[in-house]
Coordinates of C-alpha atoms in Angstrom, one line a residue:
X199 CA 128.3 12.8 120.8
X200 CA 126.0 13.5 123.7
X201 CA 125.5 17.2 125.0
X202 CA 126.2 18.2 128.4
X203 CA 123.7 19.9 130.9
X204 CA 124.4 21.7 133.1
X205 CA 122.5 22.5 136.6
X206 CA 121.3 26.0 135.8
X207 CA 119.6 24.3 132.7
X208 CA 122.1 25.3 129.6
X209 CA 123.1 23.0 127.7
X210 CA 126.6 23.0 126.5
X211 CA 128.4 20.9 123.5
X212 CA 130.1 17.6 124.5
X213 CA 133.9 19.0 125.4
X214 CA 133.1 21.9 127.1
X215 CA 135.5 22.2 130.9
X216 CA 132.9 25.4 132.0
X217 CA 129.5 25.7 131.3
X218 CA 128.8 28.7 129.0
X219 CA 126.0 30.0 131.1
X220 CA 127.2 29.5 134.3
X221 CA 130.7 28.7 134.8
X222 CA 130.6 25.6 136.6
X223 CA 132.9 23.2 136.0
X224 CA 131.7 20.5 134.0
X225 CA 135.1 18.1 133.8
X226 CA 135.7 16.5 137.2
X227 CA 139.4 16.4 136.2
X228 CA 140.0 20.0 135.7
X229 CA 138.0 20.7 138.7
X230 CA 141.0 19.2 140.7
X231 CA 143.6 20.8 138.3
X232 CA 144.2 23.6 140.1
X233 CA 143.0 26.5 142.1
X234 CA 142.6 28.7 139.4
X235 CA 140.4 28.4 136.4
X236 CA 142.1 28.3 132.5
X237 CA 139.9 31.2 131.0
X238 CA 141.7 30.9 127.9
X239 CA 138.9 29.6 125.8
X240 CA 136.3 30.3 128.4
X241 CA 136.8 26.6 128.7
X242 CA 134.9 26.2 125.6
X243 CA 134.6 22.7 123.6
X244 CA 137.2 23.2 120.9
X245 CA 136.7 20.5 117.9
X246 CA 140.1 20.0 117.8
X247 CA 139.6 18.4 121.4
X248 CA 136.6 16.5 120.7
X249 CA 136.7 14.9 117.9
X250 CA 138.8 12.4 116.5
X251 CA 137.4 9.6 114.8
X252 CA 136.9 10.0 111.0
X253 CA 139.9 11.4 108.3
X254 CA 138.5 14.9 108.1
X255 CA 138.9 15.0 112.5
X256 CA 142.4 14.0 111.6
X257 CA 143.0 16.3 108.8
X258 CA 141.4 19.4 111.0
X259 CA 143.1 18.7 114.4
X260 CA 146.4 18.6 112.3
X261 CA 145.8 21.5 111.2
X262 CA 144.6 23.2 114.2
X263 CA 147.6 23.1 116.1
X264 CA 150.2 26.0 116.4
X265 CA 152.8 23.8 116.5
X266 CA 151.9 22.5 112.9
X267 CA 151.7 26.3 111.7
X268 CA 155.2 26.9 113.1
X269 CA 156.7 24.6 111.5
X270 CA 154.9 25.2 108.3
X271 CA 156.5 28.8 108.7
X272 CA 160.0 27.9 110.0
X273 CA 160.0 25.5 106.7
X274 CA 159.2 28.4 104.1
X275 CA 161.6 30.2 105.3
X276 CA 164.4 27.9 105.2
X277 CA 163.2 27.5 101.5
X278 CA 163.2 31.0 100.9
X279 CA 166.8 31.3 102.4
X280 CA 167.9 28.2 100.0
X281 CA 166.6 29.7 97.2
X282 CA 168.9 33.1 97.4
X283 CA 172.2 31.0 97.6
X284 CA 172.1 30.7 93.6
X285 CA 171.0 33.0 90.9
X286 CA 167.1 32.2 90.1
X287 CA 166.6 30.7 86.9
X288 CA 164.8 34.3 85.4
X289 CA 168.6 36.1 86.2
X290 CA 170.2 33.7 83.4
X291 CA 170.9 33.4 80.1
X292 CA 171.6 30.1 79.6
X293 CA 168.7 26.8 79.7
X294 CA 168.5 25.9 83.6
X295 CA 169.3 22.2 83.2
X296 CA 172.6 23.6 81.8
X297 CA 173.6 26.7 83.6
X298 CA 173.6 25.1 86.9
X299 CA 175.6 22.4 86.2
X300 CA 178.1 23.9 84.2
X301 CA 178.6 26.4 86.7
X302 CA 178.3 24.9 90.1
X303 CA 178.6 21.1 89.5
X304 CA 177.1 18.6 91.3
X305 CA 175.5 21.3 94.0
X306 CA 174.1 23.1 91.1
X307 CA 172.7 19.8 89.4
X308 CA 171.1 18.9 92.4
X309 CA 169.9 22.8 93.0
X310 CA 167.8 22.4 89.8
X311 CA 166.5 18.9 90.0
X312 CA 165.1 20.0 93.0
X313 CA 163.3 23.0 91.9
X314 CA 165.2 25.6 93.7
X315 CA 165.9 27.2 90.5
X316 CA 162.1 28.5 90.2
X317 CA 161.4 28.7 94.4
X318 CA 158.8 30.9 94.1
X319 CA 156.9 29.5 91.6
X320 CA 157.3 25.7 92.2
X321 CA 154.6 23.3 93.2
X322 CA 156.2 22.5 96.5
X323 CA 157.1 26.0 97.6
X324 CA 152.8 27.4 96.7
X325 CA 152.3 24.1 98.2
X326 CA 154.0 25.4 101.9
X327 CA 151.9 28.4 101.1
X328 CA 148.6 27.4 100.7
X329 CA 149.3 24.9 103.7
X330 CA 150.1 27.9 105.9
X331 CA 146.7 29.7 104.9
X332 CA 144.4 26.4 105.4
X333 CA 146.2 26.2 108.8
X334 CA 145.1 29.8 110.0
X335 CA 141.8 29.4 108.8
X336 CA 141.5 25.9 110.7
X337 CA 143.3 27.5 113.5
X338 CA 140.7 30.7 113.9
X339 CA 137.5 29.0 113.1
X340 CA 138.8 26.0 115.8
X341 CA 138.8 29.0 118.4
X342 CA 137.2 31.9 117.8
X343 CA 133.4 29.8 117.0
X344 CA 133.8 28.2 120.4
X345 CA 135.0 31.6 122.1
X346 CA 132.5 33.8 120.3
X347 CA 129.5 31.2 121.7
X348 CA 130.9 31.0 125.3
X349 CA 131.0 35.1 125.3
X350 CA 127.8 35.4 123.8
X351 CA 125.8 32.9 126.2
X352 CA 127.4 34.1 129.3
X353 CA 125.0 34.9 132.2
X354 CA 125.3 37.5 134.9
X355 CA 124.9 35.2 137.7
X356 CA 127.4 33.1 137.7
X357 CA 128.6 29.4 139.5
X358 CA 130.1 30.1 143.5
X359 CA 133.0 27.9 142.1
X360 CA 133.6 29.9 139.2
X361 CA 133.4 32.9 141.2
X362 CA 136.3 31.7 143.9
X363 CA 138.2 30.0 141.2
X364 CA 139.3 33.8 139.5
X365 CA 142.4 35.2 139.8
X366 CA 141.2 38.6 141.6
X367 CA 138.6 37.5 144.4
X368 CA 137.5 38.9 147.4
X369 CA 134.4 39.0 149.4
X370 CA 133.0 41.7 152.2
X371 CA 130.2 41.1 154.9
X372 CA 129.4 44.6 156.1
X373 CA 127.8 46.6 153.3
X374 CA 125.2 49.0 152.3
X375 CA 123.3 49.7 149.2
X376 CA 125.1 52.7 148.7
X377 CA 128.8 51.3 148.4
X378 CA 127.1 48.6 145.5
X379 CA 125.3 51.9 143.7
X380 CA 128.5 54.0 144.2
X381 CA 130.7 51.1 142.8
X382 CA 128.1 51.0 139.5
X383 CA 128.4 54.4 139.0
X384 CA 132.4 54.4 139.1
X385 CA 132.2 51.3 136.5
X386 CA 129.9 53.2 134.2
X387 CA 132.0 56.6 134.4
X388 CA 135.3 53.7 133.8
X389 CA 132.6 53.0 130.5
X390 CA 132.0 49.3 131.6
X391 CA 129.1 48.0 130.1
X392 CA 126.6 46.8 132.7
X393 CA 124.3 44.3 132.9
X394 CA 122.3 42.9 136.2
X395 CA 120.2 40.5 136.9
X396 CA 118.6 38.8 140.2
X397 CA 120.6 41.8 142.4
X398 CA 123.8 40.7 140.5
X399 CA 126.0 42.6 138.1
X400 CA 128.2 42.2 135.8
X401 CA 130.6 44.8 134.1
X402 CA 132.6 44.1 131.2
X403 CA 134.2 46.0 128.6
X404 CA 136.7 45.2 125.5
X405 CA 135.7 42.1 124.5
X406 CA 136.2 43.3 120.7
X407 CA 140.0 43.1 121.7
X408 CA 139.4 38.9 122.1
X409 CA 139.0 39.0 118.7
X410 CA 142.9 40.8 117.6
X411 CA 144.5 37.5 116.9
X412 CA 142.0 36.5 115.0
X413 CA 141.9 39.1 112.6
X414 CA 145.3 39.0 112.1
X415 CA 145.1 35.7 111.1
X416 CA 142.5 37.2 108.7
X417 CA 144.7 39.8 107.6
X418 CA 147.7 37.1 106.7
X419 CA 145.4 34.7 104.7
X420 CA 144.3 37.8 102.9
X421 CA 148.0 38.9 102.3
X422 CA 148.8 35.0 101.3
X423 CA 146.2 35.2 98.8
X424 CA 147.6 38.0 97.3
X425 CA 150.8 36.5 97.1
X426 CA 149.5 32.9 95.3
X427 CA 147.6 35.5 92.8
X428 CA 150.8 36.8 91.8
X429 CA 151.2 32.9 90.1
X430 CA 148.4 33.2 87.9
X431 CA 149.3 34.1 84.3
X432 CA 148.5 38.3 83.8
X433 CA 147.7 38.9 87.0
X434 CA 151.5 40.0 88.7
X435 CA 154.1 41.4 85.1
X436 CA 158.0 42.2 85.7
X437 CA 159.2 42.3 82.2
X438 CA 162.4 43.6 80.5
X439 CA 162.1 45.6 77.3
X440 CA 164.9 47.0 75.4
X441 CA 163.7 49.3 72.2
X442 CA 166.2 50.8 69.7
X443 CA 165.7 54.5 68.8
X444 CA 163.2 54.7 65.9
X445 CA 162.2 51.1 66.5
X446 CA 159.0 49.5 67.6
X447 CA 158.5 46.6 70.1
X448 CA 155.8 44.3 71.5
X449 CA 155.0 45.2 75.4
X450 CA 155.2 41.5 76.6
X451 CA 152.3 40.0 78.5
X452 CA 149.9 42.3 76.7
X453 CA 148.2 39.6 74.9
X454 CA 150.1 40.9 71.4
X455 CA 148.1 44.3 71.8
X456 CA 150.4 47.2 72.5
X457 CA 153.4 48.0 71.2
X458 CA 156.1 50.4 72.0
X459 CA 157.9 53.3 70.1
X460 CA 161.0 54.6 71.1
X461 CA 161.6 57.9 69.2
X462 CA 164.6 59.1 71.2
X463 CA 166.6 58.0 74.0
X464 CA 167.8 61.4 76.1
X465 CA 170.7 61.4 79.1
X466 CA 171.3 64.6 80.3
X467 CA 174.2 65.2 82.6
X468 CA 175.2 68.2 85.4
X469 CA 177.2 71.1 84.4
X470 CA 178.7 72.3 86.5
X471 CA 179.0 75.7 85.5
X472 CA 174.8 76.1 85.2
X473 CA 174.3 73.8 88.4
X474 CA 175.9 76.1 90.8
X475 CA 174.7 74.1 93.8
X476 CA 176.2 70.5 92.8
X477 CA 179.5 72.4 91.7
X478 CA 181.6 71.1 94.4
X479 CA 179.7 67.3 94.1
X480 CA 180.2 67.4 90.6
X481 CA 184.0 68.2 90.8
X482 CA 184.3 65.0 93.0
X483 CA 182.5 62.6 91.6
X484 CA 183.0 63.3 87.7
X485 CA 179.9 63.0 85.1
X486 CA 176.6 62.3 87.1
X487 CA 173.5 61.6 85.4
X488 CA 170.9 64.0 85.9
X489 CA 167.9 62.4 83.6
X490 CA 167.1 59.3 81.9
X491 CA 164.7 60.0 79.1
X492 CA 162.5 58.5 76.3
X493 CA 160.0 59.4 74.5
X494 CA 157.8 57.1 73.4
X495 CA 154.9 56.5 71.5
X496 CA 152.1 53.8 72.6
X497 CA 150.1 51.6 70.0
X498 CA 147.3 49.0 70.1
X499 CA 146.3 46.8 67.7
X500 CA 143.3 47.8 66.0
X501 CA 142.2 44.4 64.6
X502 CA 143.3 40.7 64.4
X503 CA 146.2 40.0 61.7
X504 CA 147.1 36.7 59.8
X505 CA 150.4 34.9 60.7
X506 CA 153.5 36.5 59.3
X507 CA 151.4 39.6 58.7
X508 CA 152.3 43.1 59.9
X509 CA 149.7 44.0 62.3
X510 CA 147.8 46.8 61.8
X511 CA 148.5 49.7 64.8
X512 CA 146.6 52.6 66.1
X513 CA 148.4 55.5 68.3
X514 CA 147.4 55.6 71.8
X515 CA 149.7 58.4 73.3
X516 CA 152.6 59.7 73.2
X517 CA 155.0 60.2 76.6
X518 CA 158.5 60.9 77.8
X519 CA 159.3 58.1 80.2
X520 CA 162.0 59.1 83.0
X521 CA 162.9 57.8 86.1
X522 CA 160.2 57.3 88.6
X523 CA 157.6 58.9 86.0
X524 CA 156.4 55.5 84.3
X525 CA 154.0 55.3 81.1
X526 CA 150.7 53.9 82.5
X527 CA 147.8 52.1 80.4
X528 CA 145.3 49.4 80.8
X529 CA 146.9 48.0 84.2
X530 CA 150.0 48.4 83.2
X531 CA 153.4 50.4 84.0
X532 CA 156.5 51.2 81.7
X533 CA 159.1 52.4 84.0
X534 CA 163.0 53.5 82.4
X535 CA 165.2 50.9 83.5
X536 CA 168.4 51.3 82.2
X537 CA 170.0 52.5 79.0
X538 CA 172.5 51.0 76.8
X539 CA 174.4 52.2 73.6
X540 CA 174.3 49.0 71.3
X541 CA 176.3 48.7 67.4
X542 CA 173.9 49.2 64.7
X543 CA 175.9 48.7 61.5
X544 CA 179.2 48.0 60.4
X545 CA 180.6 49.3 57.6
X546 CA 183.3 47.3 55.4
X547 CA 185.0 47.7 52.7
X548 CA 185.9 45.1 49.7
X549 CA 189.6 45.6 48.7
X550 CA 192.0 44.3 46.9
X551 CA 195.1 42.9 48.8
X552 CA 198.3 43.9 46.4
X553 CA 197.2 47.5 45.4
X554 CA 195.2 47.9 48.4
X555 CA 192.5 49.8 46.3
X556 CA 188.9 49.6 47.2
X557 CA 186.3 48.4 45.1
X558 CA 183.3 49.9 47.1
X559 CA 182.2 49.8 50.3
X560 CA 178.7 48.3 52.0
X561 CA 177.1 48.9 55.1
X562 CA 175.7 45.6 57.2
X563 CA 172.8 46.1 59.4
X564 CA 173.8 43.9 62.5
X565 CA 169.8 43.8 63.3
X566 CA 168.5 43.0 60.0
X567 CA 171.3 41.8 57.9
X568 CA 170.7 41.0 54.4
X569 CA 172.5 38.0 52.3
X570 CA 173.6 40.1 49.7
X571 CA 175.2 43.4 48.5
X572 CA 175.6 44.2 44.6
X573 CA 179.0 46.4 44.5
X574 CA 178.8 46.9 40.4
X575 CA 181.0 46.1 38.0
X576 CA 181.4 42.6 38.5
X577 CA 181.9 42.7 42.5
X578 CA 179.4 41.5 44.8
X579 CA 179.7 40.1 48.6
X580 CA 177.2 37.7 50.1
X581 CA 177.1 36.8 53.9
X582 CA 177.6 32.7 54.8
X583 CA 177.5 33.7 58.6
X584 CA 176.8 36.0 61.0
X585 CA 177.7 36.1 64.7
X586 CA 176.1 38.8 66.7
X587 CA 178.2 38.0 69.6
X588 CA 180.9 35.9 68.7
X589 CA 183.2 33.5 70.5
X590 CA 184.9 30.0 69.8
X591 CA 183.1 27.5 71.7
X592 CA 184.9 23.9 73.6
X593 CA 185.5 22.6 70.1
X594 CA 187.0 25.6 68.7
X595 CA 184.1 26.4 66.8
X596 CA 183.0 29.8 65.9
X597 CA 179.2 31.2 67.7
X598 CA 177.2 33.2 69.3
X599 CA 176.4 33.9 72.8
X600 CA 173.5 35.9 72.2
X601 CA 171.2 37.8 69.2
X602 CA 172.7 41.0 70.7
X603 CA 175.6 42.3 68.6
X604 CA 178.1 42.6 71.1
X605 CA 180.9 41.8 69.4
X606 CA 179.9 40.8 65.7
X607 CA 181.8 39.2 63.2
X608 CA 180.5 37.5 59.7
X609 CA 182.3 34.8 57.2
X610 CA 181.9 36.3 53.5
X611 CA 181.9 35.2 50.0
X612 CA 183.9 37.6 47.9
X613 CA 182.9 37.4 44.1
X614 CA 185.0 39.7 41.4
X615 CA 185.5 39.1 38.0
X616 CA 188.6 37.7 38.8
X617 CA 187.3 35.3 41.3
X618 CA 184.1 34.6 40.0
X619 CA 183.6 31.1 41.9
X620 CA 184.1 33.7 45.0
X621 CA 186.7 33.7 47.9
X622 CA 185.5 33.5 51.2
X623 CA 186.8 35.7 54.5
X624 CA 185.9 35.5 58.2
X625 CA 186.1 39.1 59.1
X626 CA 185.4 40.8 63.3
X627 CA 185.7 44.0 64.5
X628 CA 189.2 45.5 63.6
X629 CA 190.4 42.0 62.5
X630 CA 190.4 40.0 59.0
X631 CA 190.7 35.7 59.4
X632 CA 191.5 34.1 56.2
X633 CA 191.3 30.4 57.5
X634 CA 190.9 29.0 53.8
X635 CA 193.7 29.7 52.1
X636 CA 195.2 33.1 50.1
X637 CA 192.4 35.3 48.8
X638 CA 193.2 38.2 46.0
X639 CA 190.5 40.4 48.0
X640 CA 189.6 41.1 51.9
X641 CA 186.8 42.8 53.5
X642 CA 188.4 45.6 55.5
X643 CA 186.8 47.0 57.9
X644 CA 186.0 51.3 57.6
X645 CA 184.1 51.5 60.9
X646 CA 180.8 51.3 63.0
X647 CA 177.7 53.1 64.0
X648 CA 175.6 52.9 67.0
X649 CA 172.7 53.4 68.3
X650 CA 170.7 54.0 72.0
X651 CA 168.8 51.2 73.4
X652 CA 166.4 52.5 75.7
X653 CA 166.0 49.7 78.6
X654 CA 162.1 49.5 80.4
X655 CA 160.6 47.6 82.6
X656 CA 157.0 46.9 82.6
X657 CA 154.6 45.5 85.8
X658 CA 151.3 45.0 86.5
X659 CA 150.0 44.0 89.5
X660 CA 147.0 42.9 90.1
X661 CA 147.4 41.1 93.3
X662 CA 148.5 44.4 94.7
X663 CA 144.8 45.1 96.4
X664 CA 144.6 42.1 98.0
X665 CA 148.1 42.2 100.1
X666 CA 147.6 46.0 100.8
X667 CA 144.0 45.0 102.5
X668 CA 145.6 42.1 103.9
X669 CA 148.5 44.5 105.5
X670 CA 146.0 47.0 106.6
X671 CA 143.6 44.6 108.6
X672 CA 146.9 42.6 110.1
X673 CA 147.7 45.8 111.5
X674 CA 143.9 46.9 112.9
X675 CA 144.4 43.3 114.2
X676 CA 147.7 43.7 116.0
X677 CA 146.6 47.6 117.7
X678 CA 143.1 45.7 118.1
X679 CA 144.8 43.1 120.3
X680 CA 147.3 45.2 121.9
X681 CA 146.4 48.2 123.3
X682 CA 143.2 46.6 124.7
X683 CA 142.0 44.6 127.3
X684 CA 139.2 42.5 127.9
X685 CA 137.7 43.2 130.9
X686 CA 135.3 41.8 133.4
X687 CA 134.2 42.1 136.9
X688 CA 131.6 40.1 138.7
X689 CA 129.5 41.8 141.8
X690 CA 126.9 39.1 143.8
X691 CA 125.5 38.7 146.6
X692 CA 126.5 35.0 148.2
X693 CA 125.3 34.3 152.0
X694 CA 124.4 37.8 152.9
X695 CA 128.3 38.8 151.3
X696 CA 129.3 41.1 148.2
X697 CA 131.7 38.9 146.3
X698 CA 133.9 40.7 143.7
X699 CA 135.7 38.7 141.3
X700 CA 137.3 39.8 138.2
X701 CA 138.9 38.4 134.7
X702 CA 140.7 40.2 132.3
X703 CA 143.2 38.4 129.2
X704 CA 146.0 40.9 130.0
X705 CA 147.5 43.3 132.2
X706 CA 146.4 42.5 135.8
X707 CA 148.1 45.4 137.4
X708 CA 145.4 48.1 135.3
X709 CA 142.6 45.6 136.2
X710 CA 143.6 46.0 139.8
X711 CA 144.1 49.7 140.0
X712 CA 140.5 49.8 138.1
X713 CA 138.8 48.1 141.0
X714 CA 140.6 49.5 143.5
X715 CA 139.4 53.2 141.9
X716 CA 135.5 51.7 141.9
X717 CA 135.1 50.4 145.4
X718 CA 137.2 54.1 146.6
X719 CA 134.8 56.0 149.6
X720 CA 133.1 52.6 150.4
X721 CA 133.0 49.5 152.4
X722 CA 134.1 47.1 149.8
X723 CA 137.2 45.2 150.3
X724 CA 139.9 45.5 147.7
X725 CA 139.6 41.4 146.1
X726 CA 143.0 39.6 146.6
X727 CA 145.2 38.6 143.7
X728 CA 145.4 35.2 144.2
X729 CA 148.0 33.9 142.5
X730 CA 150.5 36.5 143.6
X731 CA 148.9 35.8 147.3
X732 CA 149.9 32.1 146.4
X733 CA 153.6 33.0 145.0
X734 CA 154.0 35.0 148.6
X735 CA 153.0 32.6 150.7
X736 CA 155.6 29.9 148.7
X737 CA 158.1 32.3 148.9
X738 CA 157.3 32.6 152.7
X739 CA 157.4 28.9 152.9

């Protein structure tokens, strides 16, 4: 498209409403708009405005528009609100496509299939994400190219029209030198920055507070980023990890390269008798937990092992995790979670039903069972089944809910030299089920042992950089944009007159009371508001 220029000799891009140099009006139709000029954009050519031919214009001016960016918004946050009214899938136990329709029907059917289960990391949702972020970026670069150009070509002298066309205008005839030197010398002491040319001037100051919105914008595609990183494998880690005392455990998304030790689990608990302070506290409430404690030890994996082979480990520290004092390596943070004390064994014992006269008795690890115990003498008991956390499902069936051994039970085989084919027994805690007929003998159960479960939770975030910065700049953005003003006033000489015309993107009233404070203890007219004059005189109408 053709360029535009203008009478003082600038040329300006095909679009533009005022020319950059001058401030004439370029479009005939906005010339008989109104009295007043839009200053918005320094009536800049916006591409948005101009072009709109080929896909990418399309694409572009879509995504230019506020409106568009709104809605964008308004829609996340509808999905975000949808996604809270059910559990998310990585609060349950059971597969997704099963969970939700057992529990909530057709709803929760229809919850899944449409990907509410997983919001946050579904293609749609990072989809309504990114979308937001191209549309900021469109947005800013749409404006603040054509802004930044208008600014930066600006002239001193500027267009009668664009002069008379300012909110704040006013002209005087009887004048001296002195009242334009003294009103240069009140602007610099106000810190304008001044600029003159031909016997004009021009004093402006702020213009780096044009630019707020625009770094916020900056600051939230920033923050957005951060937040999509958070999707890429390793870079953003909120794992559980439950370790038995004296046991050792994989730290999960570490790549199979550190492992944890939990040598003992501590909770300590107020007395009240040595904590004085809390007496009263402590008397109300009962027991209160004073520390959750672990310590810990921290391997890595010194070398590569074979499948199926135990990897070879090398101590990296050791460490007492407690609340809000987190074991850190490599990126990573263990914090203590939660606590839980879980059964460990179970001890039983084979006995014969008439004489009720043990045999011997065997201890089953409910971790690490094994098939078989050797009592001597002829008696032995193997293990069919084992149900760490049993329950009869719809068909009446015995299972499990989960590996944790909640509530065990186990089906035996009984051998004893007078039952050498065996006799088999289902056997739970404090109960013995003999569903297949009279047995001579019965596994009776003697008792249980336990054992602390330390509960962790270990994060990494590497994303975390990236929406801090982004935070920090949104707020430079927002005091940048607030708490200053651009401002501008224009001094010329016109037909042997001093006209004063001024410009500013926000509060009129301190723009007003600056000027008036410059042309104090001279001849200068105060310039009129012009809008408010027209307001008065409508009113007066």
């Amino acid at each position: 498209m053709e360029q535009v220029k203008c009478e003082c000799g600038h040329v300006n891009p095909h679009g533009t409403v005022l020319c950059e140099a001058c401030g004439k009006v370029l479009d005939e139709q906005e010339e008989k708009k109104s009295q007043l000029l839009d200053m918005r954009y320094e009536g800049s050519a916006r591409r948005s405005q101009t072009y709109n031919k080929t896909i990418v214009d399309k694409i572009w001016n879509f995504f230019s528009s506020v409106k568009v960016g709104v809605w964008l918004i308004v829609l996340t946050l509808i999905a975000s609100i949808l996604g809270t009214i059910l559990p998310q899938e990585m609060y349950i136990n059971l597969p997704p496509e099963v969970y939700y329709e057992q529990e909530y029907g057709w709803f929760g059917k229809m919850y899944y299939q449409l990907g509410f289960h997983d919001l946050y990391g579904s293609w749609w949702y990072l989809l309504l994400i990114a979308m937001i972020g191209v549309s900021l970026v469109i947005c800013s670069l749409d404006r603040v190219i054509p802004l930044y150009k208008a600014l930066k070509a600006q002239r001193v002298t500027r267009n009668e029209g664009f002069l008379k066309r300012q909110r704040v205008f006013g002209t005087t005839s009887n004048f001296s030198d002195h009242d334009l030197k003294l009103v240069k010398e009140h602007l610099k002491a106000k810190r304008y920055q001044i600029r003159e040319e031909n016997g004009d001037l021009l004093a402006e100051k702020g213009r780096f507070s044009r630019w707020g919105p625009y770094v916020n914008h900056i600051g939230l595609i920033i923050f957005l980023f951060g937040g999509m990183l958070r999707f890429i494998p390793g870079m953003y880690v909120n794992e559980d990890l439950w370790v038995r005392e004296g046991e050792t455990a994989l730290v999960p998304e570490t790549g199979e390269q550190f492992y944890l030790k939990n040598n003992q689990f501590i909770l300590q608990t107020y007395d009240k008798n040595k904590d004085k302070t809390f007496e009263e506290a402590i008397e109300r409430a009962g027991q209160v937990v004073k520390n959750y404690q672990s310590n810990v030890e921290l391997y890595q994996k010194k070398s590569e092992s074979l499948p199926g082979e135990e990897p070879k480990l090398e101590k990296v520290k050791e460490y007492k995790v407690r609340v809000n004092h987190p074991l850190t390596f490599d990126g990573y943070s263990i914090f203590q979670s939660s606590y839980r004390s879980e059964l460990n064994s179970m001890t039983f014992s084979l006995t014969n039903k008439q004489t009720n006269q043990s045999v011997g008795d065997l201890t089953i690890s409910l971790v690490n069972p094994k098939s078989h115990y050797d009592l001597g003498n002829g008696y032995s008991v193997e293990i069919i089944e084992y149900f760490p956390d049993f329950e009869f499902d719809k068909n009446k069936e015995p299972s499990t809910k989960s590996r944790v051994p909640n509530n065990p039970a186990f089906v035996f085989r009984m051998i004893s030299p007078e039952k050498p084919e065996g006799e088999t027994s289902f056997v739970a805690i404090k109960q013995t089920i003999e569903p297949f007929g009279e047995n001579t003998y019965k596994m009776s159960f003697k008792g249980i042992e336990t054992k602390n479960v330390s509960g962790f939770t270990v994060r990494k975030d590497s994303s975390l950089w990236a929406i801090i910065l982004g935070g920090i700049i949104f707020m430079i953005g927002v005091v940048q944009g607030a708490y200053w003003n651009h401002r501008r006033i224009w001094i010329q000489r016109k037909n042997g007159q001093v006209w004063i015309a001024a410009h500013t993107n926000k509060n009129w009233y301190g723009l007003k009371q600056e000027i008036e404070a410059c042309i104090e203890n001279t001849e200068l007219n105060i310039p009129v508001d012009q809008l408010q004059a027209e307001k008065e005189e409508q009113e007066g109408a």
